[in-house]
Coordinates of N, CA, C and O in Angstrom, one line a residue:
M298 N 0.8 -1.0 -0.2 CA 0.0 -0.3 0.1 C 0.9 1.1 -0.4 O 1.8 1.3 0.7
K299 N 0.5 2.0 -1.0 CA 1.5 3.1 -1.1 C 1.0 4.4 -0.8 O 0.3 5.2 -1.5
H300 N 1.3 5.0 0.6 CA 0.9 6.0 1.1 C 2.0 6.7 1.8 O 3.0 5.9 2.6
S301 N 2.4 7.9 1.6 CA 3.8 8.4 2.2 C 3.0 9.5 3.3 O 2.1 10.4 2.6
S302 N 3.7 10.0 4.1 CA 3.9 11.2 5.0 C 4.7 11.6 5.6 O 6.1 10.7 5.2
N303 N 5.5 12.7 5.8 CA 6.7 12.8 6.6 C 7.2 11.8 7.7 O 8.2 11.6 8.2
E304 N 6.1 11.1 8.5 CA 6.9 10.1 9.5 C 6.2 8.7 8.8 O 6.4 7.8 9.7
G305 N 5.2 8.4 8.4 CA 4.7 7.3 8.2 C 5.0 6.5 6.9 O 4.9 5.0 6.9
G306 N 5.8 6.9 5.9 CA 6.1 5.8 4.9 C 4.6 5.6 4.0 O 4.2 5.9 4.0
D307 N 5.2 4.1 3.8 CA 4.2 3.3 2.7 C 3.1 2.7 3.6 O 3.2 1.5 3.6
K308 N 2.2 3.6 4.2 CA 1.4 2.5 5.5 C 0.0 3.4 5.5 O -0.5 4.6 5.1
V309 N -0.7 2.3 6.1 CA -2.2 2.5 6.0 C -2.5 2.4 7.6 O -1.9 0.9 8.0
I310 N -3.1 2.8 8.2 CA -3.7 2.6 9.9 C -5.0 1.6 9.7 O -6.0 2.3 9.1
V311 N -4.8 0.9 10.2 CA -6.2 -0.2 10.1 C -6.5 -0.4 11.6 O -5.9 -0.9 12.5
S312 N -7.7 -0.2 11.9 CA -8.0 0.2 13.7 C -9.2 -1.2 13.8 O -10.1 -0.8 13.3
I313 N -8.9 -1.8 14.9 CA -10.5 -2.3 15.5 C -10.6 -1.9 16.8 O -11.3 -2.4 17.5
A314 N -10.4 -0.8 17.0 CA -11.0 -0.1 18.1 C -12.3 0.4 18.0 O -12.5 1.2 17.8
A315 N -13.0 -0.3 19.0 CA -14.6 0.0 19.1 C -15.0 1.2 19.7 O -14.1 1.3 20.6
G316 N -15.7 2.0 19.0 CA -15.9 3.0 19.5 C -15.2 4.3 19.1 O -15.2 5.4 19.6
V317 N -13.9 4.2 18.4 CA -13.0 5.2 18.4 C -13.0 5.5 16.9 O -12.8 4.9 15.8
A318 N -13.5 7.0 16.4 CA -13.8 7.2 15.3 C -12.6 7.3 14.3 O -11.4 7.6 14.8
K319 N -12.5 7.3 13.0 CA -11.7 7.2 12.4 C -10.9 8.8 12.6 O -9.3 9.1 12.5
N320 N -11.7 10.2 12.5 CA -11.3 11.1 12.8 C -10.3 11.4 13.9 O -9.2 12.2 14.2
A321 N -10.8 10.8 14.9 CA -10.0 10.5 16.4 C -9.0 10.3 16.1 O -7.8 10.8 16.5
I322 N -8.6 9.1 15.3 CA -7.4 8.7 15.2 C -6.3 9.3 14.2 O -5.0 9.5 14.3
K323 N -7.0 9.8 13.3 CA -6.3 10.8 12.3 C -5.8 12.0 13.1 O -4.4 12.6 13.0
E324 N -6.7 12.7 14.0 CA -6.1 13.7 14.7 C -5.1 13.2 15.8 O -3.8 14.3 15.7
T325 N -5.2 12.0 16.3 CA -3.7 11.5 17.2 C -2.7 11.5 16.2 O -1.7 12.3 16.9
L326 N -2.6 10.9 14.9 CA -1.7 11.1 14.2 C -1.1 12.4 13.6 O 0.4 12.4 13.7
A327 N -1.9 13.4 13.4 CA -1.6 14.5 12.8 C -0.9 15.2 14.1 O -0.1 15.9 13.9
Q328 N -1.1 15.3 15.3 CA -0.4 16.1 16.2 C 0.9 15.3 16.2 O 2.1 16.3 16.8
Q329 N 1.1 14.1 15.8 CA 2.9 13.6 15.6 C 3.3 14.0 14.2 O 4.1 13.5 14.1
G330 N 2.6 14.6 13.4 CA 3.0 14.8 12.2 C 2.7 13.8 11.2 O 3.6 13.7 10.1
I331 N 1.9 13.0 11.2 CA 1.7 11.8 10.2 C 0.3 11.9 9.9 O -0.9 12.4 10.3
G332 N 0.2 11.7 8.6 CA -0.7 11.9 7.6 C -0.9 10.6 7.0 O -0.2 10.4 5.9
L333 N -1.7 9.7 7.5 CA -2.1 8.4 6.9 C -3.3 8.0 6.8 O -4.2 8.5 7.4
P334 N -3.9 7.5 5.6 CA -5.2 7.0 5.7 C -5.8 6.0 6.4 O -4.7 5.3 7.2
V335 N -6.6 6.1 7.3 CA -7.4 5.1 8.3 C -8.6 4.5 7.8 O -9.6 4.9 7.1
V336 N -8.4 2.8 8.0 CA -9.5 2.1 7.8 C -9.8 1.6 9.1 O -9.0 1.2 9.7
R337 N -11.0 2.0 9.5 CA -11.7 1.4 10.6 C -12.8 0.0 10.2 O -13.4 -0.2 9.2
L338 N -12.1 -1.0 11.4 CA -12.7 -2.3 11.0 C -13.3 -2.7 12.1 O -13.1 -2.4 13.3
M339 N -14.5 -3.4 12.0 CA -15.3 -4.1 13.3 C -15.5 -5.5 12.9 O -16.6 -5.6 12.0
P340 N -14.8 -6.5 13.3 CA -15.1 -8.1 13.0 C -16.0 -8.4 14.0 O -16.3 -8.0 15.3
N341 N -16.3 -9.8 13.7 CA -17.3 -10.4 14.7 C -16.3 -11.8 15.4 O -15.3 -12.2 14.4
T342 N -16.6 -12.4 16.2 CA -15.7 -13.6 16.6 C -15.7 -14.7 15.8 O -14.7 -15.5 15.6
P343 N -17.1 -15.1 14.9 CA -17.0 -16.1 14.0 C -16.0 -15.9 12.8 O -15.5 -16.9 12.2
V344 N -15.2 -15.0 12.8 CA -14.1 -15.0 11.9 C -12.7 -16.0 11.9 O -12.4 -16.0 11.5
A345 N -12.8 -16.4 13.1 CA -11.7 -17.4 13.8 C -12.3 -18.7 13.1 O -11.2 -19.4 13.0
V346 N -13.2 -18.9 12.6 CA -13.4 -20.2 11.7 C -14.1 -19.7 10.5 O -14.7 -20.6 9.7
G347 N -13.8 -18.6 9.9 CA -14.0 -18.5 8.8 C -15.6 -17.8 8.2 O -15.9 -17.8 7.1
K348 N -16.3 -17.8 9.4 CA -17.5 -17.8 9.2 C -18.2 -16.4 9.6 O -19.6 -16.0 9.7
G349 N -17.3 -15.3 9.8 CA -17.7 -14.0 10.3 C -17.9 -13.0 9.6 O -18.3 -13.3 8.4
M350 N -18.1 -12.0 10.1 CA -18.6 -10.5 9.4 C -17.6 -9.4 9.6 O -17.4 -9.3 10.8
I351 N -17.1 -8.6 9.1 CA -16.2 -7.6 9.0 C -16.7 -6.3 8.5 O -16.5 -6.3 7.1
L352 N -16.9 -5.4 9.4 CA -17.4 -4.3 8.5 C -16.1 -3.4 8.3 O -14.9 -3.5 9.1
V353 N -16.2 -2.7 7.0 CA -14.8 -2.0 7.0 C -15.4 -0.5 6.2 O -16.1 -0.3 5.4
S354 N -14.7 0.4 6.9 CA -14.9 1.8 6.9 C -13.7 2.6 6.2 O -13.1 2.8 7.1
P355 N -13.3 2.4 4.8 CA -11.9 3.2 4.5 C -12.3 4.6 4.4 O -13.3 5.0 4.0
D356 N -11.1 5.2 4.5 CA -10.8 6.6 4.2 C -11.0 6.9 2.3 O -10.8 5.8 2.0
K357 N -12.2 8.1 2.1 CA -11.9 8.2 0.8 C -10.6 8.4 0.2 O -10.5 8.0 -1.3
E358 N -9.8 8.7 0.6 CA -8.2 8.6 -0.1 C -7.8 7.6 -0.5 O -6.5 7.3 -0.9
L359 N -8.1 6.5 0.4 CA -7.2 5.2 0.2 C -7.7 4.7 -1.5 O -8.9 4.7 -1.7
P360 N -6.9 4.6 -2.1 CA -6.9 3.7 -3.5 C -7.8 2.7 -3.5 O -7.6 2.0 -2.6
Q361 N -8.4 2.4 -4.4 CA -9.1 0.9 -5.1 C -8.2 0.1 -4.7 O -8.7 -1.1 -4.2
E362 N -7.4 0.2 -5.3 CA -6.2 -1.0 -5.3 C -5.9 -1.5 -3.9 O -5.6 -2.7 -3.6
D363 N -5.4 -0.5 -3.0 CA -5.3 -0.6 -1.7 C -6.3 -1.2 -0.9 O -6.3 -2.5 -0.1
L364 N -7.6 -0.9 -1.3 CA -8.6 -1.2 -0.3 C -8.8 -2.7 -0.6 O -9.2 -3.8 -0.2
S365 N -8.9 -2.9 -2.5 CA -9.1 -4.6 -2.6 C -8.0 -5.4 -1.9 O -8.2 -6.6 -1.5
L366 N -6.8 -4.9 -1.7 CA -5.9 -5.9 -1.3 C -6.1 -6.0 0.3 O -6.1 -7.1 0.5
L367 N -6.8 -4.9 0.8 CA -6.8 -5.2 2.4 C -8.1 -6.4 2.2 O -8.5 -7.6 3.3
L368 N -9.4 -6.2 1.3 CA -10.2 -7.2 1.6 C -9.7 -8.4 1.1 O -10.5 -9.1 1.7
A369 N -9.2 -8.5 0.3 CA -8.3 -9.9 0.1 C -7.8 -10.8 1.2 O -8.1 -11.8 1.4
A370 N -7.2 -9.8 2.0 CA -6.5 -10.5 3.3 C -7.1 -10.8 4.2 O -7.4 -11.5 5.1
L371 N -8.6 -10.0 4.3 CA -9.7 -10.1 5.2 C -10.6 -11.4 4.9 O -11.2 -11.9 5.7
A372 N -10.5 -11.7 3.6 CA -11.4 -12.7 3.1 C -11.8 -13.9 3.7 O -12.9 -14.6 3.9
P373 N -10.5 -14.5 4.3 CA -10.7 -15.7 5.1 C -11.5 -15.7 6.3 O -12.0 -16.9 6.3
G374 N -11.5 -14.5 6.8 CA -12.6 -14.4 8.1 C -14.3 -14.7 7.8 O -14.9 -14.9 8.7
G375 N -14.4 -14.6 6.6 CA -15.6 -14.4 6.1 C -16.1 -13.5 5.3 O -15.3 -12.8 4.5
L376 N -17.4 -12.7 5.3 CA -18.0 -11.7 4.8 C -17.3 -10.5 5.0 O -17.0 -10.0 6.3
T377 N -17.1 -9.8 4.4 CA -16.9 -8.2 4.3 C -17.9 -7.3 3.8 O -18.5 -7.9 2.8
S378 N -18.3 -6.2 4.4 CA -18.8 -5.4 3.9 C -18.6 -3.9 4.0 O -17.9 -3.1 5.5
I379 N -18.4 -3.0 3.1 CA -18.0 -1.9 3.0 C -19.3 -1.0 3.5 O -20.4 -1.1 3.1
I380 N -19.0 -0.1 4.5 CA -20.0 0.9 5.1 C -19.5 2.1 5.6 O -18.4 2.4 5.9
D381 N -20.4 2.9 5.7 CA -20.2 4.5 5.9 C -19.8 4.2 7.6 O -20.7 3.5 8.5
E382 N -18.6 4.9 7.8 CA -18.5 5.0 9.6 C -19.8 5.3 10.3 O -19.8 4.7 11.4
S383 N -20.7 6.1 9.6 CA -21.7 6.6 10.4 C -22.3 5.2 10.8 O -23.1 5.3 12.2
Y384 N -22.4 4.1 10.4 CA -23.3 3.1 10.8 C -22.6 2.0 11.5 O -23.1 1.2 12.3
I385 N -21.2 2.0 11.8 CA -20.7 1.0 12.2 C -20.8 0.9 13.7 O -21.4 -0.1 14.2
D386 N -21.3 2.0 14.5 CA -21.4 1.7 15.9 C -22.7 1.4 16.3 O -23.4 0.7 17.0
A387 N -23.9 1.5 14.9 CA -25.2 0.9 15.3 C -25.0 -0.5 14.9 O -26.0 -1.1 15.3
A388 N -24.4 -0.6 14.3 CA -24.3 -1.8 13.4 C -23.7 -3.0 14.3 O -24.0 -4.3 14.4
T389 N -22.8 -2.8 15.4 CA -22.2 -3.5 16.1 C -22.7 -4.5 17.0 O -22.7 -5.6 17.1
P390 N -23.9 -4.0 17.7 CA -24.9 -4.8 18.7 C -25.1 -5.7 17.4 O -25.6 -7.1 17.7
V391 N -25.7 -5.5 16.5 CA -26.5 -6.5 15.2 C -25.6 -7.4 15.0 O -25.9 -8.9 14.8
F392 N -24.3 -7.2 14.7 CA -23.4 -8.4 13.9 C -22.5 -8.8 15.2 O -21.8 -9.9 15.1
S393 N -21.5 -8.2 15.8 CA -20.4 -8.3 16.6 C -20.9 -8.8 18.1 O -20.3 -9.7 18.4
C394 N -21.7 -8.4 18.5 CA -22.6 -8.7 19.9 C -23.3 -10.1 19.8 O -23.4 -10.8 20.7
S395 N -24.1 -10.1 18.4 CA -25.0 -11.5 18.3 C -24.6 -12.7 18.5 O -25.6 -13.4 18.9
P396 N -23.3 -13.0 18.3 CA -23.0 -14.3 18.5 C -23.1 -14.8 19.7 O -23.4 -16.0 19.8
A397 N -23.0 -13.9 20.5 CA -23.3 -14.5 22.3 C -24.5 -14.6 22.3 O -25.0 -15.4 23.2
Y398 N -25.3 -14.0 22.0 CA -26.8 -14.1 22.2 C -27.3 -15.3 21.3 O -28.1 -16.3 22.1
V399 N -26.7 -15.8 20.3 CA -27.1 -17.2 19.5 C -26.4 -18.0 20.3 O -27.2 -19.3 20.2
Y400 N -25.3 -17.6 20.7 CA -24.5 -19.0 21.9 C -25.5 -19.4 23.0 O -26.0 -20.3 23.0
M401 N -26.3 -18.1 23.4 CA -27.3 -18.3 24.5 C -28.2 -19.3 24.3 O -28.8 -20.3 24.8
F402 N -28.9 -19.2 22.5 CA -29.8 -19.4 22.1 C -29.5 -20.8 22.1 O -30.7 -22.0 22.2
I403 N -28.6 -21.2 21.6 CA -28.2 -22.7 21.1 C -28.1 -23.3 22.5 O -28.3 -24.6 22.3
E404 N -27.5 -22.7 23.3 CA -27.5 -23.7 24.7 C -29.1 -23.7 25.5 O -29.2 -24.8 25.7
A405 N -29.4 -23.0 25.3 CA -31.0 -23.2 25.7 C -32.0 -24.3 24.8 O -32.9 -25.1 25.4
L406 N -31.6 -24.3 23.5 CA -32.5 -25.3 22.7 C -31.8 -26.5 23.0 O -32.3 -27.9 23.3
A407 N -30.2 -26.7 23.0 CA -29.6 -27.9 23.6 C -30.2 -28.4 24.6 O -30.4 -29.7 25.2
D408 N -30.5 -27.4 25.9 CA -30.7 -27.8 27.4 C -32.3 -28.3 27.4 O -32.6 -29.3 27.7
G409 N -32.9 -27.9 26.4 CA -34.6 -28.2 26.3 C -34.2 -29.8 25.7 O -35.1 -30.7 26.3
G410 N -33.5 -30.0 24.7 CA -33.2 -31.3 24.0 C -32.8 -32.6 25.2 O -33.5 -33.3 25.4
V411 N -31.9 -31.8 26.4 CA -31.4 -32.8 27.4 C -32.6 -33.4 28.2 O -32.6 -34.0 28.5
M412 N -33.3 -32.0 28.4 CA -34.9 -32.2 29.6 C -35.5 -33.0 28.9 O -36.1 -34.1 29.5
A413 N -35.6 -33.3 27.7 CA -36.5 -34.3 27.0 C -35.6 -36.0 26.7 O -36.4 -37.0 26.1
G414 N -34.6 -35.9 27.0 CA -33.8 -36.9 27.0 C -33.0 -37.1 26.0 O -32.3 -38.1 25.9
V415 N -32.5 -36.0 25.4 CA -31.5 -36.4 24.3 C -30.1 -36.1 24.9 O -30.0 -34.8 25.7
P416 N -29.0 -37.1 24.5 CA -27.6 -36.9 25.0 C -27.3 -35.5 24.7 O -27.4 -35.0 23.7
R417 N -26.4 -34.7 25.3 CA -26.0 -33.4 25.4 C -25.1 -32.9 24.2 O -25.7 -32.2 23.6
D418 N -24.4 -34.0 23.9 CA -23.5 -33.9 22.6 C -24.4 -33.9 21.5 O -24.3 -33.0 20.5
K419 N -25.7 -34.6 21.2 CA -26.4 -34.5 20.4 C -27.2 -33.6 20.4 O -27.4 -33.0 19.3
A420 N -27.8 -33.0 21.4 CA -28.7 -31.8 21.7 C -28.0 -30.8 21.1 O -28.6 -29.9 20.3
Q421 N -26.6 -30.7 21.7 CA -26.0 -29.4 21.1 C -25.6 -29.3 19.7 O -25.8 -28.2 19.2
S422 N -25.3 -30.5 19.1 CA -25.1 -30.4 17.8 C -26.5 -30.5 16.9 O -26.1 -29.4 15.6
F423 N -27.6 -30.5 17.2 CA -28.6 -30.8 16.2 C -29.1 -29.4 16.7 O -29.6 -28.3 15.6
A424 N -29.2 -28.5 17.9 CA -29.3 -27.3 18.0 C -28.5 -26.3 17.2 O -29.0 -25.3 16.5
A425 N -27.2 -26.3 17.3 CA -26.3 -25.6 16.5 C -26.7 -26.0 15.1 O -26.6 -24.7 14.2
Q426 N -26.9 -27.1 14.6 CA -27.1 -27.3 12.9 C -28.6 -26.5 12.4 O -28.4 -25.9 11.3
A427 N -29.3 -26.6 13.3 CA -31.0 -25.9 13.2 C -30.2 -24.3 13.1 O -30.9 -23.8 12.4
V428 N -29.6 -23.8 13.9 CA -29.2 -22.3 13.9 C -28.7 -22.2 12.4 O -28.9 -21.3 11.6
L429 N -27.5 -22.8 12.0 CA -26.9 -22.6 11.0 C -27.6 -22.9 9.8 O -27.6 -22.1 8.8
G430 N -28.3 -23.8 9.6 CA -29.2 -24.1 8.6 C -30.4 -22.7 8.4 O -30.8 -22.4 7.5
A431 N -30.9 -22.1 9.4 CA -31.9 -21.6 9.8 C -31.2 -20.0 9.0 O -31.9 -19.2 8.2
A432 N -30.1 -19.4 9.4 CA -29.1 -18.5 8.9 C -29.1 -18.7 7.3 O -29.4 -17.4 6.8
A433 N -28.8 -19.9 6.8 CA -28.6 -20.1 5.3 C -29.8 -19.8 4.8 O -29.8 -19.6 3.9
M434 N -31.1 -20.1 5.1 CA -32.3 -20.0 4.6 C -32.7 -18.6 4.6 O -32.7 -17.8 3.3
V435 N -32.2 -17.7 5.6 CA -32.5 -16.3 5.5 C -31.4 -15.6 4.2 O -31.8 -14.8 3.5
L436 N -30.2 -16.2 4.4 CA -29.5 -15.5 3.3 C -29.7 -15.9 2.0 O -29.5 -15.3 1.0
E437 N -29.8 -17.3 1.9 CA -30.1 -17.9 0.5 C -31.4 -17.6 0.2 O -31.4 -17.5 -1.3
T438 N -32.0 -17.5 0.8 CA -33.6 -17.4 0.0 C -33.9 -15.7 -0.1 O -34.4 -15.2 -0.9
G439 N -33.2 -15.1 0.4 CA -33.8 -13.5 0.6 C -35.2 -13.4 1.3 O -35.7 -12.1 1.1
K440 N -35.5 -14.4 1.8 CA -36.9 -13.8 2.8 C -36.7 -13.3 4.1 O -35.7 -13.3 4.6
H441 N -37.9 -12.8 4.2 CA -38.1 -11.6 5.7 C -37.9 -13.1 6.6 O -38.4 -14.1 6.5
P442 N -37.0 -13.2 7.9 CA -37.2 -14.4 9.0 C -38.5 -14.6 9.3 O -38.7 -15.4 9.6
G443 N -39.5 -13.4 9.4 CA -40.6 -13.6 9.8 C -41.6 -14.3 8.8 O -42.4 -15.2 9.2
Q444 N -41.3 -14.4 7.6 CA -41.8 -15.1 6.8 C -41.3 -16.4 6.7 O -42.4 -17.3 6.6
L445 N -40.1 -17.0 7.0 CA -39.9 -18.2 7.1 C -40.4 -18.7 8.3 O -40.5 -20.1 8.3
K446 N -40.3 -17.9 9.5 CA -41.1 -18.5 10.9 C -42.3 -18.9 10.6 O -42.8 -20.0 10.8
D447 N -43.2 -18.1 9.6 CA -44.4 -18.6 9.4 C -44.4 -19.7 8.6 O -45.5 -20.4 8.5
E448 N -43.5 -20.1 7.7 CA -43.5 -21.2 7.1 C -43.3 -22.3 7.5 O -43.7 -23.4 7.5
V449 N -42.9 -22.3 8.7 CA -42.3 -23.2 9.5 C -43.6 -23.8 10.8 O -44.0 -24.9 11.1
C450 N -44.7 -22.6 10.9 CA -45.9 -22.9 12.0 C -46.8 -23.6 11.2 O -47.5 -22.7 10.6
S451 N -47.1 -24.7 11.5 CA -48.4 -25.3 11.0 C -49.7 -24.7 11.9 O -49.3 -24.4 13.2
P452 N -50.7 -24.8 11.3 CA -51.7 -24.4 12.2 C -51.9 -25.6 13.4 O -52.1 -26.4 12.8
G453 N -52.2 -25.0 14.6 CA -52.3 -25.9 15.6 C -51.2 -26.8 15.6 O -50.9 -27.4 17.0
G454 N -50.2 -26.3 15.3 CA -48.6 -27.1 15.5 C -47.9 -27.1 16.8 O -48.3 -25.8 17.4
S455 N -46.9 -27.8 17.0 CA -46.0 -27.6 18.3 C -45.3 -26.1 18.1 O -44.8 -25.2 19.0
T456 N -44.7 -25.8 17.0 CA -44.0 -24.5 16.5 C -44.5 -23.5 16.8 O -44.1 -22.4 17.4
I457 N -45.8 -23.2 16.5 CA -46.7 -22.0 16.6 C -46.9 -22.1 18.1 O -46.8 -20.4 19.0
V458 N -47.1 -22.9 19.1 CA -47.2 -22.6 20.5 C -46.0 -22.2 21.2 O -45.9 -21.4 22.0
G459 N -44.6 -22.8 21.0 CA -43.3 -22.4 21.0 C -43.0 -21.2 20.6 O -42.5 -20.2 21.5
V460 N -43.5 -20.4 19.4 CA -43.5 -19.0 18.9 C -43.8 -18.2 19.8 O -43.7 -17.3 20.2
E461 N -45.5 -18.7 20.4 CA -46.2 -18.0 21.3 C -45.6 -17.9 22.5 O -45.7 -16.4 23.2
E462 N -45.2 -18.8 22.9 CA -44.4 -18.7 24.4 C -43.3 -17.8 24.4 O -43.0 -16.9 25.2
L463 N -42.3 -17.8 23.2 CA -41.2 -16.9 23.2 C -41.9 -15.6 23.1 O -41.2 -14.5 23.7
E464 N -43.0 -15.2 22.3 CA -43.2 -13.7 22.0 C -43.8 -13.1 23.4 O -44.0 -12.1 23.4
K465 N -44.6 -14.1 24.0 CA -45.0 -13.6 25.3 C -43.9 -13.1 26.3 O -44.2 -12.4 27.2
S466 N -42.8 -14.0 26.2 CA -41.4 -13.4 26.9 C -40.6 -12.4 26.4 O -39.6 -12.2 26.7
A467 N -41.7 -11.4 25.2 CA -40.8 -10.6 24.6 C -39.2 -11.0 23.9 O -38.4 -10.3 23.4
F468 N -39.5 -12.2 23.2 CA -38.4 -12.8 22.5 C -38.1 -11.9 21.2 O -36.8 -11.6 21.2

């Protein structure tokens, strides 16, 4: 990546500091006489297994060639999305914090299976696969999650009963 400043050489600053805006980083660098482009990233933990999400907010002065190189370097972590920095903080709970909530959901599903007599290892595997499959349905069909939920709920069936209980608890 070819960017020059009086102190930086051919560098780009890439930050994963949550809640720290690009302008704040640039101002700190400027105080030291360093003028480099800044790219703000926000990954989630599933990047560890190549199934994560990484939001990318590059400086406007970053050449497309350099951005393409960065995106290629990030690709093994999962999906990347270029996003205006003004959305990163709002998007963070949606994709970065949510794995913790999903883990809790998987654990609760597995606990329910164990309570019904399914061995823990099987219940956990079944629950995780169900979540993976449901996520794939949303991504691959493009259907709204509510529509997909409705398609699973047979009239008078056990799924609609479970959905009703979850809704009573503000799920």
